[in-house]
mmCIF file with all atom_site columns, C-alpha atoms in Angstrom:
data_model
loop_
_atom_site.group_PDB
_atom_site.id
_atom_site.type_symbol
_atom_site.label_atom_id
_atom_site.label_alt_id
_atom_site.label_comp_id
_atom_site.label_asym_id
_atom_site.label_entity_id
_atom_site.label_seq_id
_atom_site.pdbx_PDB_ins_code
_atom_site.Cartn_x
_atom_site.Cartn_y
_atom_site.Cartn_z
_atom_site.occupancy
_atom_site.B_iso_or_equiv
_atom_site.pdbx_formal_charge
_atom_site.auth_seq_id
_atom_site.auth_comp_id
_atom_site.auth_asym_id
_atom_site.auth_atom_id
_atom_site.pdbx_PDB_model_num
ATOM 1   C CA . UNK T 1 1   ? 15.193  -11.993 9.828   1.00 0.00 ? 1   UNK T CA 1
ATOM 2   C CA . UNK T 1 2   ? 16.157  -8.329  9.967   1.00 0.00 ? 2   UNK T CA 1
ATOM 3   C CA . UNK T 1 3   ? 16.965  -6.377  6.797   1.00 0.00 ? 3   UNK T CA 1
ATOM 4   C CA . UNK T 1 4   ? 18.633  -3.012  7.436   1.00 0.00 ? 4   UNK T CA 1
ATOM 5   C CA . UNK T 1 5   ? 18.745  -0.668  4.454   1.00 0.00 ? 5   UNK T CA 1
ATOM 6   C CA . UNK T 1 6   ? 21.334  2.102   4.224   1.00 0.00 ? 6   UNK T CA 1
ATOM 7   C CA . UNK T 1 7   ? 20.642  5.559   2.812   1.00 0.00 ? 7   UNK T CA 1
ATOM 8   C CA . UNK T 1 8   ? 20.010  5.357   -0.947  1.00 0.00 ? 8   UNK T CA 1
ATOM 9   C CA . UNK T 1 9   ? 17.551  4.471   -3.696  1.00 0.00 ? 9   UNK T CA 1
ATOM 10  C CA . UNK T 1 10  ? 16.316  0.897   -4.112  1.00 0.00 ? 10  UNK T CA 1
ATOM 11  C CA . UNK T 1 11  ? 14.448  0.064   -7.351  1.00 0.00 ? 11  UNK T CA 1
ATOM 12  C CA . UNK T 1 12  ? 12.259  -3.051  -7.391  1.00 0.00 ? 12  UNK T CA 1
ATOM 13  C CA . UNK T 1 13  ? 11.621  -5.069  -10.542 1.00 0.00 ? 13  UNK T CA 1
ATOM 14  C CA . UNK T 1 14  ? 7.884   -5.753  -10.886 1.00 0.00 ? 14  UNK T CA 1
ATOM 15  C CA . UNK T 1 15  ? 6.461   -9.171  -11.674 1.00 0.00 ? 15  UNK T CA 1
ATOM 16  C CA . UNK T 1 16  ? 2.994   -10.109 -12.889 1.00 0.00 ? 16  UNK T CA 1
ATOM 17  C CA . UNK T 1 17  ? 0.889   -12.427 -10.744 1.00 0.00 ? 17  UNK T CA 1
ATOM 18  C CA . UNK T 1 18  ? -2.712  -13.467 -10.156 1.00 0.00 ? 18  UNK T CA 1
ATOM 19  C CA . UNK T 1 19  ? -4.121  -12.353 -6.804  1.00 0.00 ? 19  UNK T CA 1
ATOM 20  C CA . UNK T 1 20  ? -6.522  -15.176 -5.894  1.00 0.00 ? 20  UNK T CA 1
ATOM 21  C CA . UNK T 1 21  ? -8.661  -12.884 -3.742  1.00 0.00 ? 21  UNK T CA 1
ATOM 22  C CA . UNK T 1 22  ? -10.146 -9.488  -4.449  1.00 0.00 ? 22  UNK T CA 1
ATOM 23  C CA . UNK T 1 23  ? -10.206 -6.933  -1.655  1.00 0.00 ? 23  UNK T CA 1
ATOM 24  C CA . UNK T 1 24  ? -12.730 -4.661  -3.320  1.00 0.00 ? 24  UNK T CA 1
ATOM 25  C CA . UNK T 1 25  ? -14.952 -7.007  -5.357  1.00 0.00 ? 25  UNK T CA 1
ATOM 26  C CA . UNK T 1 26  ? -18.480 -8.130  -4.585  1.00 0.00 ? 26  UNK T CA 1
ATOM 27  C CA . UNK T 1 27  ? -17.185 -11.713 -4.855  1.00 0.00 ? 27  UNK T CA 1
ATOM 28  C CA . UNK T 1 28  ? -13.988 -12.017 -2.744  1.00 0.00 ? 28  UNK T CA 1
ATOM 29  C CA . UNK T 1 29  ? -12.691 -15.095 -4.603  1.00 0.00 ? 29  UNK T CA 1
ATOM 30  C CA . UNK T 1 30  ? -12.485 -13.313 -7.943  1.00 0.00 ? 30  UNK T CA 1
ATOM 31  C CA . UNK T 1 31  ? -8.907  -13.588 -9.283  1.00 0.00 ? 31  UNK T CA 1
ATOM 32  C CA . UNK T 1 32  ? -7.248  -10.305 -10.229 1.00 0.00 ? 32  UNK T CA 1
ATOM 33  C CA . UNK T 1 33  ? -4.255  -9.791  -12.526 1.00 0.00 ? 33  UNK T CA 1
ATOM 34  C CA . UNK T 1 34  ? -1.736  -7.425  -10.925 1.00 0.00 ? 34  UNK T CA 1
ATOM 35  C CA . UNK T 1 35  ? 1.946   -6.600  -10.492 1.00 0.00 ? 35  UNK T CA 1
ATOM 36  C CA . UNK T 1 36  ? 4.027   -6.703  -7.312  1.00 0.00 ? 36  UNK T CA 1
ATOM 37  C CA . UNK T 1 37  ? 7.376   -5.160  -6.493  1.00 0.00 ? 37  UNK T CA 1
ATOM 38  C CA . UNK T 1 38  ? 8.320   -7.546  -3.688  1.00 0.00 ? 38  UNK T CA 1
ATOM 39  C CA . UNK T 1 39  ? 6.422   -10.145 -1.649  1.00 0.00 ? 39  UNK T CA 1
ATOM 40  C CA . UNK T 1 40  ? 7.213   -10.594 2.032   1.00 0.00 ? 40  UNK T CA 1
ATOM 41  C CA . UNK T 1 41  ? 5.955   -13.798 3.711   1.00 0.00 ? 41  UNK T CA 1
ATOM 42  C CA . UNK T 1 42  ? 6.978   -15.954 6.657   1.00 0.00 ? 42  UNK T CA 1
ATOM 43  C CA . UNK T 1 43  ? 7.653   -15.091 10.274  1.00 0.00 ? 43  UNK T CA 1
ATOM 44  C CA . UNK T 1 44  ? 9.567   -12.413 12.207  1.00 0.00 ? 44  UNK T CA 1
ATOM 45  C CA . UNK T 1 45  ? 10.740  -10.264 9.283   1.00 0.00 ? 45  UNK T CA 1
ATOM 46  C CA . UNK T 1 46  ? 11.617  -6.589  9.643   1.00 0.00 ? 46  UNK T CA 1
ATOM 47  C CA . UNK T 1 47  ? 12.823  -4.128  7.028   1.00 0.00 ? 47  UNK T CA 1
ATOM 48  C CA . UNK T 1 48  ? 14.183  -0.893  8.474   1.00 0.00 ? 48  UNK T CA 1
ATOM 49  C CA . UNK T 1 49  ? 16.015  2.144   7.192   1.00 0.00 ? 49  UNK T CA 1
ATOM 50  C CA . UNK T 1 50  ? 17.751  5.153   8.746   1.00 0.00 ? 50  UNK T CA 1
ATOM 51  C CA . UNK T 1 51  ? 15.643  7.247   11.135  1.00 0.00 ? 51  UNK T CA 1
ATOM 52  C CA . UNK T 1 52  ? 15.598  10.108  8.591   1.00 0.00 ? 52  UNK T CA 1
ATOM 53  C CA . UNK T 1 53  ? 13.809  7.793   6.102   1.00 0.00 ? 53  UNK T CA 1
ATOM 54  C CA . UNK T 1 54  ? 16.585  8.194   3.539   1.00 0.00 ? 54  UNK T CA 1
ATOM 55  C CA . UNK T 1 55  ? 16.286  4.595   2.291   1.00 0.00 ? 55  UNK T CA 1
ATOM 56  C CA . UNK T 1 56  ? 13.924  5.162   -0.654  1.00 0.00 ? 56  UNK T CA 1
ATOM 57  C CA . UNK T 1 57  ? 12.144  2.164   -2.197  1.00 0.00 ? 57  UNK T CA 1
ATOM 58  C CA . UNK T 1 58  ? 10.801  2.753   -5.738  1.00 0.00 ? 58  UNK T CA 1
ATOM 59  C CA . UNK T 1 59  ? 8.311   -0.080  -6.201  1.00 0.00 ? 59  UNK T CA 1
ATOM 60  C CA . UNK T 1 60  ? 7.418   0.241   -9.944  1.00 0.00 ? 60  UNK T CA 1
ATOM 61  C CA . UNK T 1 61  ? 4.402   -2.098  -9.389  1.00 0.00 ? 61  UNK T CA 1
ATOM 62  C CA . UNK T 1 62  ? 0.716   -2.012  -8.447  1.00 0.00 ? 62  UNK T CA 1
ATOM 63  C CA . UNK T 1 63  ? 1.207   -3.906  -5.185  1.00 0.00 ? 63  UNK T CA 1
ATOM 64  C CA . UNK T 1 64  ? 4.416   -2.119  -4.240  1.00 0.00 ? 64  UNK T CA 1
ATOM 65  C CA . UNK T 1 65  ? 5.376   -4.022  -1.100  1.00 0.00 ? 65  UNK T CA 1
ATOM 66  C CA . UNK T 1 66  ? 3.037   -7.039  -0.882  1.00 0.00 ? 66  UNK T CA 1
ATOM 67  C CA . UNK T 1 67  ? 2.928   -8.501  2.615   1.00 0.00 ? 67  UNK T CA 1
ATOM 68  C CA . UNK T 1 68  ? 1.189   -11.880 2.366   1.00 0.00 ? 68  UNK T CA 1
ATOM 69  C CA . UNK T 1 69  ? 0.891   -14.472 5.169   1.00 0.00 ? 69  UNK T CA 1
ATOM 70  C CA . UNK T 1 70  ? 3.501   -12.761 7.359   1.00 0.00 ? 70  UNK T CA 1
ATOM 71  C CA . UNK T 1 71  ? 3.514   -13.303 11.106  1.00 0.00 ? 71  UNK T CA 1
ATOM 72  C CA . UNK T 1 72  ? 5.177   -10.537 13.135  1.00 0.00 ? 72  UNK T CA 1
ATOM 73  C CA . UNK T 1 73  ? 6.472   -8.148  10.465  1.00 0.00 ? 73  UNK T CA 1
ATOM 74  C CA . UNK T 1 74  ? 7.850   -4.612  10.691  1.00 0.00 ? 74  UNK T CA 1
ATOM 75  C CA . UNK T 1 75  ? 8.368   -1.884  8.054   1.00 0.00 ? 75  UNK T CA 1
ATOM 76  C CA . UNK T 1 76  ? 10.095  1.108   9.639   1.00 0.00 ? 76  UNK T CA 1
ATOM 77  C CA . UNK T 1 77  ? 11.983  4.294   8.710   1.00 0.00 ? 77  UNK T CA 1
ATOM 78  C CA . UNK T 1 78  ? 11.519  3.906   4.936   1.00 0.00 ? 78  UNK T CA 1
ATOM 79  C CA . UNK T 1 79  ? 10.323  6.084   2.075   1.00 0.00 ? 79  UNK T CA 1
ATOM 80  C CA . UNK T 1 80  ? 8.098   4.169   -0.345  1.00 0.00 ? 80  UNK T CA 1
ATOM 81  C CA . UNK T 1 81  ? 7.286   5.734   -3.707  1.00 0.00 ? 81  UNK T CA 1
ATOM 82  C CA . UNK T 1 82  ? 6.723   5.037   -7.402  1.00 0.00 ? 82  UNK T CA 1
ATOM 83  C CA . UNK T 1 83  ? 3.852   2.559   -7.066  1.00 0.00 ? 83  UNK T CA 1
ATOM 84  C CA . UNK T 1 84  ? 1.858   2.279   -10.316 1.00 0.00 ? 84  UNK T CA 1
ATOM 85  C CA . UNK T 1 85  ? -1.777  1.662   -11.239 1.00 0.00 ? 85  UNK T CA 1
ATOM 86  C CA . UNK T 1 86  ? -2.417  -1.845  -12.601 1.00 0.00 ? 86  UNK T CA 1
ATOM 87  C CA . UNK T 1 87  ? -4.651  -2.216  -15.653 1.00 0.00 ? 87  UNK T CA 1
ATOM 88  C CA . UNK T 1 88  ? -7.164  -4.433  -13.775 1.00 0.00 ? 88  UNK T CA 1
ATOM 89  C CA . UNK T 1 89  ? -9.802  -2.039  -12.484 1.00 0.00 ? 89  UNK T CA 1
ATOM 90  C CA . UNK T 1 90  ? -10.493 -3.981  -9.266  1.00 0.00 ? 90  UNK T CA 1
ATOM 91  C CA . UNK T 1 91  ? -6.850  -4.447  -8.211  1.00 0.00 ? 91  UNK T CA 1
ATOM 92  C CA . UNK T 1 92  ? -6.297  -3.018  -4.718  1.00 0.00 ? 92  UNK T CA 1
ATOM 93  C CA . UNK T 1 93  ? -3.130  -1.188  -5.724  1.00 0.00 ? 93  UNK T CA 1
ATOM 94  C CA . UNK T 1 94  ? -1.161  0.410   -2.888  1.00 0.00 ? 94  UNK T CA 1
ATOM 95  C CA . UNK T 1 95  ? 2.383   1.239   -1.895  1.00 0.00 ? 95  UNK T CA 1
ATOM 96  C CA . UNK T 1 96  ? 1.916   -1.365  0.876   1.00 0.00 ? 96  UNK T CA 1
ATOM 97  C CA . UNK T 1 97  ? -0.667  -4.163  0.516   1.00 0.00 ? 97  UNK T CA 1
ATOM 98  C CA . UNK T 1 98  ? -1.143  -6.373  3.601   1.00 0.00 ? 98  UNK T CA 1
ATOM 99  C CA . UNK T 1 99  ? -3.076  -9.671  3.383   1.00 0.00 ? 99  UNK T CA 1
ATOM 100 C CA . UNK T 1 100 ? -3.518  -12.303 6.131   1.00 0.00 ? 100 UNK T CA 1
ATOM 101 C CA . UNK T 1 101 ? -0.638  -10.802 8.096   1.00 0.00 ? 101 UNK T CA 1
ATOM 102 C CA . UNK T 1 102 ? 0.351   -9.228  11.415  1.00 0.00 ? 102 UNK T CA 1
ATOM 103 C CA . UNK T 1 103 ? 2.542   -6.189  10.800  1.00 0.00 ? 103 UNK T CA 1
ATOM 104 C CA . UNK T 1 104 ? 3.739   -2.890  12.268  1.00 0.00 ? 104 UNK T CA 1
ATOM 105 C CA . UNK T 1 105 ? 4.137   -0.030  9.765   1.00 0.00 ? 105 UNK T CA 1
ATOM 106 C CA . UNK T 1 106 ? 5.943   2.734   11.635  1.00 0.00 ? 106 UNK T CA 1
ATOM 107 C CA . UNK T 1 107 ? 7.716   6.021   10.888  1.00 0.00 ? 107 UNK T CA 1
ATOM 108 C CA . UNK T 1 108 ? 7.638   5.768   7.082   1.00 0.00 ? 108 UNK T CA 1
ATOM 109 C CA . UNK T 1 109 ? 7.021   8.274   4.315   1.00 0.00 ? 109 UNK T CA 1
ATOM 110 C CA . UNK T 1 110 ? 4.623   6.869   1.716   1.00 0.00 ? 110 UNK T CA 1
ATOM 111 C CA . UNK T 1 111 ? 4.477   9.441   -1.043  1.00 0.00 ? 111 UNK T CA 1
ATOM 112 C CA . UNK T 1 112 ? 3.908   10.125  -4.724  1.00 0.00 ? 112 UNK T CA 1
ATOM 113 C CA . UNK T 1 113 ? 2.338   6.780   -5.531  1.00 0.00 ? 113 UNK T CA 1
ATOM 114 C CA . UNK T 1 114 ? 0.246   8.126   -8.381  1.00 0.00 ? 114 UNK T CA 1
ATOM 115 C CA . UNK T 1 115 ? 0.301   5.828   -11.391 1.00 0.00 ? 115 UNK T CA 1
ATOM 116 C CA . UNK T 1 116 ? -0.737  6.658   -14.947 1.00 0.00 ? 116 UNK T CA 1
ATOM 117 C CA . UNK T 1 117 ? -3.329  9.444   -14.980 1.00 0.00 ? 117 UNK T CA 1
ATOM 118 C CA . UNK T 1 118 ? -5.112  7.906   -18.010 1.00 0.00 ? 118 UNK T CA 1
ATOM 119 C CA . UNK T 1 119 ? -5.674  4.597   -16.180 1.00 0.00 ? 119 UNK T CA 1
ATOM 120 C CA . UNK T 1 120 ? -6.844  6.434   -13.077 1.00 0.00 ? 120 UNK T CA 1
ATOM 121 C CA . UNK T 1 121 ? -9.315  8.473   -15.121 1.00 0.00 ? 121 UNK T CA 1
ATOM 122 C CA . UNK T 1 122 ? -10.576 5.311   -16.828 1.00 0.00 ? 122 UNK T CA 1
ATOM 123 C CA . UNK T 1 123 ? -10.916 3.198   -13.668 1.00 0.00 ? 123 UNK T CA 1
ATOM 124 C CA . UNK T 1 124 ? -11.655 5.899   -11.060 1.00 0.00 ? 124 UNK T CA 1
ATOM 125 C CA . UNK T 1 125 ? -9.426  4.031   -8.592  1.00 0.00 ? 125 UNK T CA 1
ATOM 126 C CA . UNK T 1 126 ? -5.759  4.954   -8.236  1.00 0.00 ? 126 UNK T CA 1
ATOM 127 C CA . UNK T 1 127 ? -2.994  3.909   -5.838  1.00 0.00 ? 127 UNK T CA 1
ATOM 128 C CA . UNK T 1 128 ? -3.516  3.807   -2.061  1.00 0.00 ? 128 UNK T CA 1
ATOM 129 C CA . UNK T 1 129 ? -0.885  4.468   0.547   1.00 0.00 ? 129 UNK T CA 1
ATOM 130 C CA . UNK T 1 130 ? -1.621  1.395   2.714   1.00 0.00 ? 130 UNK T CA 1
ATOM 131 C CA . UNK T 1 131 ? -4.204  -1.310  2.005   1.00 0.00 ? 131 UNK T CA 1
ATOM 132 C CA . UNK T 1 132 ? -5.061  -3.889  4.689   1.00 0.00 ? 132 UNK T CA 1
ATOM 133 C CA . UNK T 1 133 ? -7.021  -6.961  3.600   1.00 0.00 ? 133 UNK T CA 1
ATOM 134 C CA . UNK T 1 134 ? -8.197  -10.451 4.609   1.00 0.00 ? 134 UNK T CA 1
ATOM 135 C CA . UNK T 1 135 ? -7.880  -10.717 8.390   1.00 0.00 ? 135 UNK T CA 1
ATOM 136 C CA . UNK T 1 136 ? -4.717  -8.636  8.663   1.00 0.00 ? 136 UNK T CA 1
ATOM 137 C CA . UNK T 1 137 ? -3.831  -7.000  11.972  1.00 0.00 ? 137 UNK T CA 1
ATOM 138 C CA . UNK T 1 138 ? -1.820  -3.818  11.591  1.00 0.00 ? 138 UNK T CA 1
ATOM 139 C CA . UNK T 1 139 ? -0.352  -1.096  13.731  1.00 0.00 ? 139 UNK T CA 1
ATOM 140 C CA . UNK T 1 140 ? 0.035   1.968   11.510  1.00 0.00 ? 140 UNK T CA 1
ATOM 141 C CA . UNK T 1 141 ? 1.984   4.514   13.558  1.00 0.00 ? 141 UNK T CA 1
ATOM 142 C CA . UNK T 1 142 ? 3.563   7.928   12.850  1.00 0.00 ? 142 UNK T CA 1
ATOM 143 C CA . UNK T 1 143 ? 3.700   7.662   9.044   1.00 0.00 ? 143 UNK T CA 1
ATOM 144 C CA . UNK T 1 144 ? 3.523   10.500  6.524   1.00 0.00 ? 144 UNK T CA 1
ATOM 145 C CA . UNK T 1 145 ? 1.166   9.370   3.749   1.00 0.00 ? 145 UNK T CA 1
ATOM 146 C CA . UNK T 1 146 ? 1.306   12.077  1.087   1.00 0.00 ? 146 UNK T CA 1
ATOM 147 C CA . UNK T 1 147 ? 0.233   12.660  -2.541  1.00 0.00 ? 147 UNK T CA 1
ATOM 148 C CA . UNK T 1 148 ? -1.131  9.241   -3.417  1.00 0.00 ? 148 UNK T CA 1
ATOM 149 C CA . UNK T 1 149 ? -3.899  8.843   -5.999  1.00 0.00 ? 149 UNK T CA 1
ATOM 150 C CA . UNK T 1 150 ? -6.472  6.912   -3.942  1.00 0.00 ? 150 UNK T CA 1
ATOM 151 C CA . UNK T 1 151 ? -7.208  6.472   -0.217  1.00 0.00 ? 151 UNK T CA 1
ATOM 152 C CA . UNK T 1 152 ? -4.448  7.165   2.296   1.00 0.00 ? 152 UNK T CA 1
ATOM 153 C CA . UNK T 1 153 ? -5.281  4.008   4.300   1.00 0.00 ? 153 UNK T CA 1
ATOM 154 C CA . UNK T 1 154 ? -7.977  1.516   3.253   1.00 0.00 ? 154 UNK T CA 1
ATOM 155 C CA . UNK T 1 155 ? -9.125  -1.576  5.150   1.00 0.00 ? 155 UNK T CA 1
ATOM 156 C CA . UNK T 1 156 ? -11.078 -4.423  3.515   1.00 0.00 ? 156 UNK T CA 1
ATOM 157 C CA . UNK T 1 157 ? -12.294 -7.946  4.294   1.00 0.00 ? 157 UNK T CA 1
ATOM 158 C CA . UNK T 1 158 ? -12.024 -8.236  8.093   1.00 0.00 ? 158 UNK T CA 1
ATOM 159 C CA . UNK T 1 159 ? -8.738  -6.340  8.391   1.00 0.00 ? 159 UNK T CA 1
ATOM 160 C CA . UNK T 1 160 ? -8.062  -4.575  11.704  1.00 0.00 ? 160 UNK T CA 1
ATOM 161 C CA . UNK T 1 161 ? -5.755  -1.617  12.261  1.00 0.00 ? 161 UNK T CA 1
ATOM 162 C CA . UNK T 1 162 ? -4.660  0.635   15.088  1.00 0.00 ? 162 UNK T CA 1
ATOM 163 C CA . UNK T 1 163 ? -4.010  3.946   13.337  1.00 0.00 ? 163 UNK T CA 1
ATOM 164 C CA . UNK T 1 164 ? -2.033  6.348   15.538  1.00 0.00 ? 164 UNK T CA 1
ATOM 165 C CA . UNK T 1 165 ? -0.380  9.698   14.816  1.00 0.00 ? 165 UNK T CA 1
ATOM 166 C CA . UNK T 1 166 ? -0.225  9.535   11.016  1.00 0.00 ? 166 UNK T CA 1
ATOM 167 C CA . UNK T 1 167 ? -0.202  12.535  8.692   1.00 0.00 ? 167 UNK T CA 1
ATOM 168 C CA . UNK T 1 168 ? -2.383  11.880  5.649   1.00 0.00 ? 168 UNK T CA 1
ATOM 169 C CA . UNK T 1 169 ? -2.453  14.681  3.099   1.00 0.00 ? 169 UNK T CA 1
ATOM 170 C CA . UNK T 1 170 ? -2.993  15.185  -0.594  1.00 0.00 ? 170 UNK T CA 1
ATOM 171 C CA . UNK T 1 171 ? -6.291  13.341  -0.768  1.00 0.00 ? 171 UNK T CA 1
ATOM 172 C CA . UNK T 1 172 ? -8.366  15.544  -3.033  1.00 0.00 ? 172 UNK T CA 1
ATOM 173 C CA . UNK T 1 173 ? -10.930 15.040  -5.725  1.00 0.00 ? 173 UNK T CA 1
ATOM 174 C CA . UNK T 1 174 ? -9.226  14.976  -9.119  1.00 0.00 ? 174 UNK T CA 1
ATOM 175 C CA . UNK T 1 175 ? -11.892 15.460  -11.725 1.00 0.00 ? 175 UNK T CA 1
ATOM 176 C CA . UNK T 1 176 ? -10.957 16.235  -15.305 1.00 0.00 ? 176 UNK T CA 1
ATOM 177 C CA . UNK T 1 177 ? -7.259  16.839  -14.619 1.00 0.00 ? 177 UNK T CA 1
ATOM 178 C CA . UNK T 1 178 ? -4.088  14.968  -13.823 1.00 0.00 ? 178 UNK T CA 1
ATOM 179 C CA . UNK T 1 179 ? -4.087  13.507  -10.301 1.00 0.00 ? 179 UNK T CA 1
ATOM 180 C CA . UNK T 1 180 ? -2.164  15.800  -8.010  1.00 0.00 ? 180 UNK T CA 1
ATOM 181 C CA . UNK T 1 181 ? -2.855  14.059  -4.748  1.00 0.00 ? 181 UNK T CA 1
ATOM 182 C CA . UNK T 1 182 ? -5.613  11.593  -5.083  1.00 0.00 ? 182 UNK T CA 1
ATOM 183 C CA . UNK T 1 183 ? -9.253  10.875  -4.917  1.00 0.00 ? 183 UNK T CA 1
ATOM 184 C CA . UNK T 1 184 ? -10.697 8.925   -2.080  1.00 0.00 ? 184 UNK T CA 1
ATOM 185 C CA . UNK T 1 185 ? -10.598 9.394   1.662   1.00 0.00 ? 185 UNK T CA 1
ATOM 186 C CA . UNK T 1 186 ? -7.876  9.663   4.262   1.00 0.00 ? 186 UNK T CA 1
ATOM 187 C CA . UNK T 1 187 ? -8.981  6.436   6.013   1.00 0.00 ? 187 UNK T CA 1
ATOM 188 C CA . UNK T 1 188 ? -11.536 4.069   4.481   1.00 0.00 ? 188 UNK T CA 1
ATOM 189 C CA . UNK T 1 189 ? -13.000 1.093   6.389   1.00 0.00 ? 189 UNK T CA 1
ATOM 190 C CA . UNK T 1 190 ? -15.293 -1.358  4.578   1.00 0.00 ? 190 UNK T CA 1
ATOM 191 C CA . UNK T 1 191 ? -16.161 -5.056  4.099   1.00 0.00 ? 191 UNK T CA 1
ATOM 192 C CA . UNK T 1 192 ? -16.251 -5.844  7.872   1.00 0.00 ? 192 UNK T CA 1
ATOM 193 C CA . UNK T 1 193 ? -12.906 -4.176  8.586   1.00 0.00 ? 193 UNK T CA 1
ATOM 194 C CA . UNK T 1 194 ? -12.274 -2.283  11.848  1.00 0.00 ? 194 UNK T CA 1
ATOM 195 C CA . UNK T 1 195 ? -10.022 0.555   12.945  1.00 0.00 ? 195 UNK T CA 1
#
């Protein structure tokens, strides 16, 4: 299935769900309460926008675009913004969360996914640009990942990613002030993940 978005703003309506696995917990089977903007599952699904990235998706959720159990997926030529911080401290909130999937993330702008500064101060963790988890295989190519409030790209739990030609900026330490770009690292690899 191919979804082609025209220039414009697309606002997702978040829904609460229980993530049955935890990307960043000592015990991976710990359920986590979170929100998701949209879930993409199945086989051979691509979502593309105009080359100038003028299709802007406002996720309004902790797991902005949640890619779960997707075989052969593509996200391309999009701007993804407005991802929020969930109240559960261990939620792996990101503009794009990939779990048990094979996906290409190419030529996107992933920006201003900051969340509520009070929650970020309380939990330390904010909102990542891209989070790969649980055996996912990703090609992350030529994206601009800017002004997010946690890591630019984070890989957990046996995820694998080829990371080529991305611009990751705005990752700075925000201590005692509103997050203006994020705390964390540009690319984080942990829990047996590889890049």
